[in-house]
Amino acid sequence: MELNSIQPAAGAKHAARRVGRGIGSGLGKTAGRGHKGQKSRSGGYHKVGFEGGQMPLQRRLPKRGFKSHLLKFNAEVTLSALGRLDLAEVDMLALKKAGLIGELTRVVKVIKSGEITRAVKLSGITVTAGAKAAIEAAGGSVA
């Protein structure tokens, strides 16, 4: 076998159907497009979601919700995630290095999810009331 002799199996390939080439071809006159209508005309088609002039579904449904573009700058850290860090002092930079928050993050909040047993000192990080109580009960502090 040579690279220049490789070809598809017999019957695997079909010749393209040539339309609009006379009565004898079986696809003359309207060339398989039927009679009249937008789909029969050259260049005649519509955009995605077009419903023939009827109000499209995405415009019939009510608008709902809002997603703030500022959310990408906010992050949450759980108490259990703080407990897994082997650091006595935790700030924004330490959390970024540990991979707990993204590089774009500007605002971090510690939430009360899980347990913390180690004393941790937080600086420059906001904390929920429940998380603050848990951190101080473990011997840590929030600045």
Short mmCIF file of C-alpha atoms in Angstrom, two decimals:
data_model
loop_
_atom_site.label_atom_id
_atom_site.label_comp_id
_atom_site.label_asym_id
_atom_site.label_seq_id
_atom_site.Cartn_x
_atom_site.Cartn_y
_atom_site.Cartn_z
CA MET A 1 0.00 0.00 0.00
CA GLU A 2 1.25 3.46 -0.92
CA LEU A 3 -0.02 6.81 0.30
CA ASN A 4 -0.87 7.85 -3.23
CA SER A 5 -3.05 4.75 -3.75
CA ILE A 6 -5.30 5.15 -0.70
CA GLN A 7 -8.93 5.77 -1.59
CA PRO A 8 -12.32 5.43 0.13
CA ALA A 9 -14.22 2.14 0.00
CA ALA A 10 -16.42 1.52 -3.03
CA GLY A 11 -19.82 3.17 -2.57
CA ALA A 12 -18.70 5.32 0.36
CA LYS A 13 -18.66 8.54 -1.65
CA HIS A 14 -21.58 9.92 -3.65
CA ALA A 15 -21.42 12.53 -6.37
CA ALA A 16 -22.91 15.89 -5.38
CA ARG A 17 -26.48 16.29 -6.62
CA ARG A 18 -26.50 18.85 -9.46
CA VAL A 19 -29.76 20.75 -9.43
CA GLY A 20 -31.30 23.03 -12.05
CA ARG A 21 -29.82 21.19 -15.02
CA GLY A 22 -32.91 20.36 -17.06
CA ILE A 23 -35.92 18.08 -16.98
CA GLY A 24 -33.97 14.88 -17.60
CA SER A 25 -31.94 15.25 -14.42
CA GLY A 26 -35.03 14.99 -12.25
CA LEU A 27 -34.11 18.21 -10.49
CA GLY A 28 -34.83 20.82 -13.15
CA LYS A 29 -37.25 23.77 -13.12
CA THR A 30 -37.65 24.56 -9.38
CA ALA A 31 -34.53 22.54 -8.50
CA GLY A 32 -36.09 20.90 -5.44
CA ARG A 33 -37.12 24.19 -3.86
CA GLY A 34 -40.86 23.85 -4.45
CA HIS A 35 -43.04 26.77 -5.58
CA LYS A 36 -42.85 30.35 -4.30
CA GLY A 37 -42.08 31.39 -0.76
CA GLN A 38 -39.03 32.81 0.95
CA LYS A 39 -37.10 29.52 0.89
CA SER A 40 -37.43 29.24 -2.88
CA ARG A 41 -35.72 32.56 -3.59
CA SER A 42 -32.00 33.23 -3.91
CA GLY A 43 -30.65 34.87 -0.79
CA GLY A 44 -34.02 34.44 0.87
CA TYR A 45 -33.71 33.14 4.37
CA HIS A 46 -34.11 34.44 7.89
CA LYS A 47 -32.07 34.90 11.04
CA VAL A 48 -32.14 32.49 13.98
CA GLY A 49 -35.24 32.98 16.11
CA PHE A 50 -37.27 34.62 13.32
CA GLU A 51 -40.87 33.42 13.42
CA GLY A 52 -42.24 34.86 10.18
CA GLY A 53 -43.03 38.25 11.65
CA GLN A 54 -44.75 36.89 14.75
CA MET A 55 -43.26 38.33 17.95
CA PRO A 56 -40.34 35.96 18.69
CA LEU A 57 -40.26 33.89 21.86
CA GLN A 58 -37.29 35.73 23.38
CA ARG A 59 -39.25 39.01 23.07
CA ARG A 60 -42.57 37.58 24.25
CA LEU A 61 -41.16 36.39 27.56
CA PRO A 62 -40.75 38.93 30.38
CA LYS A 63 -37.32 40.22 31.31
CA ARG A 64 -36.18 38.79 34.59
CA GLY A 65 -33.17 39.08 36.86
CA PHE A 66 -29.94 41.00 36.84
CA LYS A 67 -26.32 39.89 37.06
CA SER A 68 -23.92 42.49 38.35
CA HIS A 69 -20.70 42.89 36.40
CA LEU A 70 -18.98 43.65 39.70
CA LEU A 71 -19.50 40.09 41.02
CA LYS A 72 -16.22 38.93 39.48
CA PHE A 73 -14.39 41.12 42.00
CA ASN A 74 -16.11 39.57 45.05
CA ALA A 75 -15.27 36.25 46.69
CA GLU A 76 -16.31 34.14 49.67
CA VAL A 77 -14.10 31.97 51.83
CA THR A 78 -15.47 29.37 54.25
CA LEU A 79 -14.30 28.76 57.81
CA SER A 80 -13.28 25.21 56.91
CA ALA A 81 -11.10 26.55 54.06
CA LEU A 82 -9.44 28.96 56.52
CA GLY A 83 -8.83 26.07 58.92
CA ARG A 84 -7.03 24.08 56.19
CA LEU A 85 -4.56 26.94 55.62
CA ASP A 86 -1.44 26.56 57.74
CA LEU A 87 -1.11 30.28 58.40
CA ALA A 88 -1.40 32.27 61.63
CA GLU A 89 -2.09 35.55 59.81
CA VAL A 90 -4.36 35.64 56.79
CA ASP A 91 -4.80 38.55 54.39
CA MET A 92 -5.91 38.98 50.77
CA LEU A 93 -2.46 38.16 49.34
CA ALA A 94 -2.20 34.93 51.35
CA LEU A 95 -5.60 33.79 50.07
CA LYS A 96 -4.60 34.54 46.47
CA LYS A 97 -1.35 32.59 46.83
CA ALA A 98 -3.25 29.64 48.32
CA GLY A 99 -5.63 29.71 45.35
CA LEU A 100 -8.76 30.20 47.47
CA ILE A 101 -9.71 33.39 45.62
CA GLY A 102 -9.13 34.62 42.08
CA GLU A 103 -6.51 37.11 40.98
CA LEU A 104 -9.14 39.77 40.13
CA THR A 105 -10.74 39.63 43.57
CA ARG A 106 -10.92 42.90 45.50
CA VAL A 107 -13.45 42.11 48.24
CA VAL A 108 -13.32 38.94 50.36
CA LYS A 109 -15.83 37.85 52.97
CA VAL A 110 -15.44 34.91 55.35
CA ILE A 111 -18.71 33.02 55.83
CA LYS A 112 -19.69 30.60 58.56
CA SER A 113 -19.63 27.31 56.72
CA GLY A 114 -17.82 24.46 58.43
CA GLU A 115 -15.70 24.53 61.58
CA ILE A 116 -12.47 26.22 62.59
CA THR A 117 -10.28 25.01 65.46
CA ARG A 118 -7.05 26.94 64.87
CA ALA A 119 -6.43 30.53 65.97
CA VAL A 120 -6.28 32.76 62.89
CA LYS A 121 -5.69 36.50 62.68
CA LEU A 122 -7.54 38.13 59.77
CA SER A 123 -6.58 41.49 58.33
CA GLY A 124 -8.26 43.41 55.51
CA ILE A 125 -11.01 40.83 55.17
CA THR A 126 -14.69 41.25 56.03
CA VAL A 127 -16.43 38.61 58.12
CA THR A 128 -20.04 37.63 58.80
CA ALA A 129 -21.28 37.85 62.39
CA GLY A 130 -21.43 34.06 62.81
CA ALA A 131 -17.97 33.56 61.32
CA LYS A 132 -16.52 36.28 63.60
CA ALA A 133 -17.94 34.54 66.68
CA ALA A 134 -16.49 31.18 65.55
CA ILE A 135 -13.04 32.68 64.83
CA GLU A 136 -12.91 34.44 68.21
CA ALA A 137 -14.11 31.27 69.98
CA ALA A 138 -11.15 29.42 68.41
CA GLY A 139 -8.78 32.06 69.79
CA GLY A 140 -8.37 34.11 66.63
CA SER A 141 -9.02 37.76 65.90
CA VAL A 142 -10.54 39.93 63.17
CA ALA A 143 -9.00 43.28 62.32
#
